[in-house]
Tab-separated table of C-alpha atoms in Angstrom:
chain	number	residue	atom	x	y	z
A	94	UNK	CA	63.316	142.584	87.969
A	95	UNK	CA	66.400	141.906	89.941
A	96	UNK	CA	69.812	141.962	88.255
A	97	UNK	CA	73.110	140.101	88.945
A	98	UNK	CA	74.746	143.562	89.738
A	99	UNK	CA	71.984	143.743	92.650
A	100	UNK	CA	72.783	140.206	93.998
A	101	UNK	CA	76.325	141.487	93.788
A	102	UNK	CA	75.537	144.293	95.922
A	103	UNK	CA	73.892	142.385	98.494
A	104	UNK	CA	77.062	140.032	98.935
A	105	UNK	CA	79.119	143.049	99.106
A	106	UNK	CA	76.893	144.593	101.941
A	107	UNK	CA	76.850	141.325	103.758
A	108	UNK	CA	80.530	141.032	103.625
A	109	UNK	CA	81.511	144.346	104.453
A	110	UNK	CA	78.752	145.248	106.779
A	111	UNK	CA	78.509	149.006	105.638
A	112	UNK	CA	77.306	150.985	102.789
A	113	UNK	CA	80.652	152.852	102.638
A	114	UNK	CA	82.531	149.688	102.571
A	115	UNK	CA	80.474	147.913	99.991
A	116	UNK	CA	80.710	151.033	97.634
A	117	UNK	CA	84.443	150.688	97.956
A	118	UNK	CA	84.548	147.062	97.216
A	119	UNK	CA	82.315	147.405	94.212
A	120	UNK	CA	84.095	150.295	93.131
A	121	UNK	CA	81.010	152.609	93.120
A	122	UNK	CA	80.933	156.152	95.046
A	123	UNK	CA	78.452	155.644	97.911
A	124	UNK	CA	75.937	157.964	96.380
A	125	UNK	CA	75.784	155.804	93.311
A	126	UNK	CA	75.325	152.559	95.775
A	127	UNK	CA	72.543	154.492	97.309
A	128	UNK	CA	70.792	155.139	94.522
A	129	UNK	CA	71.101	151.571	92.954
A	130	UNK	CA	69.592	150.283	96.562
A	131	UNK	CA	66.810	152.868	96.336
A	132	UNK	CA	66.132	151.982	92.836
A	133	UNK	CA	65.634	148.268	93.534
A	134	UNK	CA	63.904	148.623	96.495
A	135	UNK	CA	61.383	150.605	94.782
A	136	UNK	CA	60.998	148.260	92.145
A	137	UNK	CA	60.476	145.364	94.366
A	138	UNK	CA	58.336	147.138	96.811
A	139	UNK	CA	60.042	146.523	100.016
A	140	UNK	CA	62.961	147.245	101.948
A	141	UNK	CA	66.344	144.845	101.907
A	142	UNK	CA	68.223	145.979	104.774
A	143	UNK	CA	67.849	148.201	107.931
A	144	UNK	CA	69.283	151.823	107.385
A	145	UNK	CA	71.822	152.877	110.162
A	146	UNK	CA	72.188	149.487	111.583
A	147	UNK	CA	75.333	148.481	113.019
A	148	UNK	CA	76.701	146.106	111.816
A	149	UNK	CA	74.025	146.365	108.650
A	150	UNK	CA	71.202	144.025	109.268
A	151	UNK	CA	68.953	142.559	106.402
A	152	UNK	CA	65.415	142.393	106.229
A	153	UNK	CA	63.743	139.106	105.723
A	154	UNK	CA	63.260	139.609	102.077
A	155	UNK	CA	66.998	141.001	102.064
A	156	UNK	CA	67.903	137.464	103.578
A	157	UNK	CA	65.797	135.828	100.825
A	158	UNK	CA	67.483	137.539	98.156
A	159	UNK	CA	70.973	137.009	99.839
A	160	UNK	CA	70.496	133.408	99.817
A	161	UNK	CA	69.649	133.793	96.008
A	162	UNK	CA	72.821	135.514	95.417
A	163	UNK	CA	75.022	133.012	97.190
A	164	UNK	CA	73.470	130.328	95.061
A	165	UNK	CA	73.333	132.147	91.785
A	166	UNK	CA	76.597	134.247	91.575
A	167	UNK	CA	78.846	131.310	91.857
A	168	UNK	CA	77.001	129.512	88.920
A	169	UNK	CA	77.298	132.736	86.746
A	170	UNK	CA	81.049	132.610	87.515
A	171	UNK	CA	81.556	129.093	86.807
A	172	UNK	CA	79.779	129.507	83.347
A	173	UNK	CA	81.867	132.358	82.692
A	174	UNK	CA	84.834	130.440	83.281
A	175	UNK	CA	83.592	127.648	81.204
A	176	UNK	CA	83.256	130.191	78.324
A	177	UNK	CA	87.099	130.882	78.659
A	178	UNK	CA	87.843	127.303	78.078
A	179	UNK	CA	88.467	125.896	74.626
A	180	UNK	CA	85.162	125.253	72.780
A	181	UNK	CA	86.932	123.520	69.981
A	182	UNK	CA	88.763	120.098	70.458
A	183	UNK	CA	90.597	120.896	67.064
A	184	UNK	CA	91.134	124.051	64.669
A	185	UNK	CA	91.329	123.010	61.108
A	186	UNK	CA	93.623	125.390	59.081
A	187	UNK	CA	94.512	126.239	55.646
A	188	UNK	CA	96.906	128.525	54.237
A	189	UNK	CA	96.674	130.333	50.563
A	190	UNK	CA	100.226	131.162	50.463
A	191	UNK	CA	102.738	128.465	49.934
A	192	UNK	CA	105.560	130.368	51.779
A	193	UNK	CA	103.395	131.014	54.884
A	194	UNK	CA	104.053	127.705	56.477
A	195	UNK	CA	107.978	128.625	56.744
A	196	UNK	CA	107.062	131.616	59.348
A	197	UNK	CA	104.013	129.698	60.777
A	198	UNK	CA	105.723	126.415	61.972
A	199	UNK	CA	107.208	128.018	65.227
A	200	UNK	CA	103.874	129.474	65.868
A	201	UNK	CA	102.149	126.097	65.751
A	202	UNK	CA	104.790	124.754	68.220
A	203	UNK	CA	104.000	127.716	70.808
A	204	UNK	CA	100.531	127.271	70.228
A	205	UNK	CA	100.687	123.501	71.053
A	206	UNK	CA	102.544	124.121	74.373
A	207	UNK	CA	99.581	126.569	75.307
A	208	UNK	CA	96.969	124.634	74.191
A	209	UNK	CA	98.011	121.145	74.272
A	210	UNK	CA	94.286	119.744	74.193
A	211	UNK	CA	93.574	121.654	70.908
A	212	UNK	CA	94.464	119.645	67.856
A	213	UNK	CA	95.834	121.333	64.782
A	214	UNK	CA	94.891	120.033	61.427
A	215	UNK	CA	95.786	121.230	57.940
A	216	UNK	CA	93.446	120.712	55.294
A	217	UNK	CA	95.290	120.348	51.916
A	218	UNK	CA	92.392	119.533	49.825
A	219	UNK	CA	91.239	123.142	49.787
A	220	UNK	CA	94.683	124.911	49.987
A	221	UNK	CA	94.054	127.255	47.125
A	222	UNK	CA	90.271	128.154	47.506
A	223	UNK	CA	89.674	127.781	51.178
A	224	UNK	CA	87.285	130.811	51.992
A	225	UNK	CA	84.223	129.147	50.691
A	226	UNK	CA	85.238	126.114	52.781
A	227	UNK	CA	85.590	128.135	55.685
A	228	UNK	CA	82.323	129.685	55.131
A	229	UNK	CA	80.549	126.307	54.977
A	230	UNK	CA	82.197	125.067	58.234
A	231	UNK	CA	84.801	122.801	56.811
A	232	UNK	CA	87.766	125.031	58.055
A	233	UNK	CA	88.274	127.393	61.213
A	234	UNK	CA	90.966	129.409	60.063
A	235	UNK	CA	92.538	130.501	56.628
A	236	UNK	CA	95.629	132.342	56.125
A	237	UNK	CA	94.877	134.895	53.182
A	238	UNK	CA	95.625	137.892	51.269
A	239	UNK	CA	92.234	138.050	49.904
A	240	UNK	CA	89.357	139.845	51.412
A	241	UNK	CA	85.738	138.647	50.331
A	242	UNK	CA	83.582	141.655	51.552
A	243	UNK	CA	80.332	139.695	51.475
A	244	UNK	CA	81.697	136.376	52.808
A	245	UNK	CA	80.446	136.857	56.288
A	246	UNK	CA	83.909	136.439	57.344
A	247	UNK	CA	86.118	138.197	59.959
A	248	UNK	CA	89.638	139.159	59.128
A	249	UNK	CA	92.330	139.748	61.715
A	250	UNK	CA	95.487	141.673	60.282
A	251	UNK	CA	98.712	139.985	60.777
A	252	UNK	CA	101.249	141.679	59.081
A	253	UNK	CA	102.258	143.575	55.649
A	254	UNK	CA	104.747	142.325	53.286
A	255	UNK	CA	106.429	143.196	50.089
A	256	UNK	CA	106.243	141.012	46.818
A	257	UNK	CA	109.570	141.004	44.928
A	258	UNK	CA	110.817	139.572	41.752
A	259	UNK	CA	113.413	136.953	42.522
A	260	UNK	CA	116.009	136.390	39.613
A	261	UNK	CA	119.616	134.746	39.448
A	262	UNK	CA	122.159	136.764	40.086
A	263	UNK	CA	123.493	136.870	36.497
A	264	UNK	CA	120.111	137.663	35.121
A	265	UNK	CA	119.822	140.930	33.269
A	266	UNK	CA	116.982	142.081	35.439
A	267	UNK	CA	119.467	141.684	38.299
A	268	UNK	CA	120.989	145.264	37.294
A	269	UNK	CA	117.711	147.146	37.154
A	270	UNK	CA	116.868	149.209	40.284
A	271	UNK	CA	113.058	149.327	39.726
A	272	UNK	CA	111.217	146.793	37.624
A	273	UNK	CA	108.429	147.921	35.336
A	274	UNK	CA	105.756	145.117	33.670
A	275	UNK	CA	107.448	145.357	30.505
A	276	UNK	CA	110.482	144.189	31.859
A	277	UNK	CA	108.799	140.688	32.470
A	278	UNK	CA	107.162	140.348	28.763
A	279	UNK	CA	109.882	138.007	27.402
A	280	UNK	CA	110.482	136.279	30.739
A	281	UNK	CA	109.293	132.929	32.079
A	282	UNK	CA	107.323	133.670	35.158
A	283	UNK	CA	107.289	130.663	37.988
A	284	UNK	CA	104.345	130.803	39.920
A	285	UNK	CA	102.196	128.599	42.500
A	286	UNK	CA	99.547	126.420	40.688
A	287	UNK	CA	96.657	128.871	41.528
A	288	UNK	CA	94.749	130.814	39.004
A	289	UNK	CA	96.630	133.768	37.763
A	290	UNK	CA	93.984	136.151	38.712
A	291	UNK	CA	95.056	135.231	42.313
A	292	UNK	CA	98.476	136.240	41.845
A	293	UNK	CA	99.626	139.873	43.172
A	294	UNK	CA	102.074	140.107	40.452
A	295	UNK	CA	99.292	139.186	37.746
A	296	UNK	CA	96.252	141.308	38.986
A	297	UNK	CA	98.371	144.195	40.457
A	298	UNK	CA	101.313	144.466	38.173
A	299	UNK	CA	101.292	142.753	34.809
A	300	UNK	CA	97.581	142.855	33.921
A	301	UNK	CA	96.903	146.436	34.442
A	302	UNK	CA	99.769	147.113	31.808
A	303	UNK	CA	98.497	144.159	29.365
A	304	UNK	CA	101.907	142.322	29.848
A	305	UNK	CA	101.528	138.402	29.607
A	306	UNK	CA	104.847	136.484	30.232
A	307	UNK	CA	105.095	132.818	29.894
A	308	UNK	CA	103.800	131.352	33.110
A	309	UNK	CA	105.114	128.051	34.551
A	310	UNK	CA	103.725	126.277	37.619
A	311	UNK	CA	105.929	124.967	40.468
A	312	UNK	CA	104.232	123.747	43.540
A	313	UNK	CA	107.260	123.794	45.965
A	314	UNK	CA	108.975	127.007	47.498
A	315	UNK	CA	112.354	125.477	47.659
A	316	UNK	CA	112.204	124.046	44.169
A	317	UNK	CA	110.982	127.193	42.990
A	318	UNK	CA	113.740	129.336	44.477
A	319	UNK	CA	116.584	126.592	42.962
A	320	UNK	CA	114.749	126.943	39.525
A	321	UNK	CA	115.431	130.963	39.643
A	322	UNK	CA	118.928	130.359	40.954
A	323	UNK	CA	119.596	128.100	37.879
A	324	UNK	CA	118.436	130.625	35.561
A	325	UNK	CA	115.187	128.851	34.609
A	326	UNK	CA	112.737	131.526	35.210
A	327	UNK	CA	111.893	134.384	37.902
A	328	UNK	CA	109.242	134.492	40.475
A	329	UNK	CA	107.505	137.241	42.496
A	330	UNK	CA	107.691	136.112	46.121
A	331	UNK	CA	107.502	137.593	49.553
A	332	UNK	CA	110.622	139.322	50.313
A	333	UNK	CA	110.876	137.862	53.975
A	334	UNK	CA	110.306	134.085	52.356
A	335	UNK	CA	113.310	134.295	50.178
A	336	UNK	CA	115.623	136.461	52.527
A	337	UNK	CA	117.775	133.593	53.633
A	338	UNK	CA	118.294	132.519	49.705
A	339	UNK	CA	118.985	135.797	48.959
A	340	UNK	CA	121.583	136.322	51.732
A	341	UNK	CA	123.377	133.200	50.489
A	342	UNK	CA	123.718	134.824	47.071
A	343	UNK	CA	121.428	132.106	45.267
A	344	UNK	CA	119.172	134.780	43.979
A	345	UNK	CA	118.670	138.657	43.809
A	346	UNK	CA	115.407	140.404	44.669
A	347	UNK	CA	113.873	143.390	42.908
A	348	UNK	CA	111.091	145.704	43.761
A	349	UNK	CA	108.112	145.612	41.435
A	350	UNK	CA	107.400	149.177	40.494
A	351	UNK	CA	107.224	151.402	43.292
A	352	UNK	CA	106.916	148.458	45.770
A	353	UNK	CA	104.091	145.766	45.744
A	354	UNK	CA	102.958	145.329	49.084
A	355	UNK	CA	100.299	142.976	50.396
A	356	UNK	CA	98.644	142.445	54.016
A	357	UNK	CA	98.058	138.795	55.447
A	358	UNK	CA	94.923	138.213	57.451
A	359	UNK	CA	93.850	135.439	59.349
A	360	UNK	CA	90.070	134.668	58.552
A	361	UNK	CA	87.385	132.922	60.605
A	362	UNK	CA	83.683	132.990	60.412
A	363	UNK	CA	82.222	136.243	61.518
A	364	UNK	CA	81.276	135.885	65.274
A	365	UNK	CA	83.883	133.276	66.013
A	366	UNK	CA	86.905	135.621	66.316
A	367	UNK	CA	86.481	135.791	70.076
A	368	UNK	CA	86.592	131.979	70.512
A	369	UNK	CA	89.265	131.275	73.181
A	370	UNK	CA	91.371	128.756	71.013
A	371	UNK	CA	90.949	130.849	67.700
A	372	UNK	CA	91.709	134.179	69.396
A	373	UNK	CA	94.769	132.258	70.932
A	374	UNK	CA	95.959	130.845	67.737
A	375	UNK	CA	95.796	134.381	66.046
A	376	UNK	CA	97.689	136.027	68.801
A	377	UNK	CA	100.398	133.473	68.535
A	378	UNK	CA	100.609	133.846	64.924
A	379	UNK	CA	100.724	137.602	65.092
A	380	UNK	CA	103.623	137.524	67.667
A	381	UNK	CA	105.946	135.260	65.688
A	382	UNK	CA	105.241	137.307	62.437
A	383	UNK	CA	106.970	140.189	64.360
A	384	UNK	CA	110.228	138.274	64.073
A	385	UNK	CA	110.183	138.027	60.336
A	386	UNK	CA	112.561	140.227	58.185
A	387	UNK	CA	111.246	142.869	55.507
A	388	UNK	CA	107.619	142.924	56.968
A	389	UNK	CA	105.531	145.721	58.732
A	390	UNK	CA	103.007	145.488	61.371
A	391	UNK	CA	99.726	145.494	60.080
C-alpha cells in the first residue's frame, strides 16, 4: 500500500530533479531516501523512475503515481488546515471559584480579539457543580480546583494560589502570625453558597481538627470583603483575590497553618483538550494568570 510519505517523495523527486536534492528537501539522508524508494518499488512490483537519468525521469507507473500525488497532497493539506480552525462556534464556561472572574475578565477580552468568531457563554445555573454538566456536554470548559479522577475529564493546570484568612485590621486574629483551626472555633466564617465539603478551609483545615465555626453564606466577593472589613465575620479567600483590599488597609490576611495552597485547573472533556479554540482559550487564561500577585506557576 502506498503512503502519503511516498507521494511526497515522488513530488520532491519531480520538483528537484535529483535524488540528492530530493533528500535535502525532505530532510532525509540520501541513503534513507534510496531505501524508502527501493522498499516501495519492491512492494508495488515495478520501477517508479529511471536510475542515473539526468534530469531524473519517471516511468509510466511513476507518472501515474505522481499525478495521484498532485491530486491527493493538496487535499490532505486542505483537510489539515481545516482541522486548525475552530470547530466550535461557542465555548460554554463555568467557574467554580467566585473570585476567578476577576482575573479571567482580561483573558476573555484577549481571547475575543484573537478568536472573534467564537462566542463565549457563561452557564450560571451549574456554577457550583459544573463538572457533571461538563461530562454531559452542557459545558465546554470548567475552572476548578477539584479533580474527579474517574470523570473522563482532562485537567490543564493554570496556577497555584494560597488561601488565606481575611480579617478586619482591628480583629484579634490580625495579630496572630500563623492561625490554627482552634483560632476559628468562635468565629463567624463567611463563605460562598456551596456545600462546605467543597471549601478548602473546611475540608483541609477545620474538619481534620474537628473545629466547626458558625458559617454564613455570602454570594458576592465584594460584599464578602466589605463584611469582613466591618467586623461581621472572617473569610478564607485566595490571597491574590483580596490583594487590592489588603493594600488599601481594609482587611488583613493571615496564613492558615503552614500555608493552605491549591491549584486551579481548566477542565475539559478528555480528547477535546487539543481542539483549537479550547487550547487557545486555556493558553490565554494561563498567560494572564502569570500577571497575578501571590500565585505560583503550576
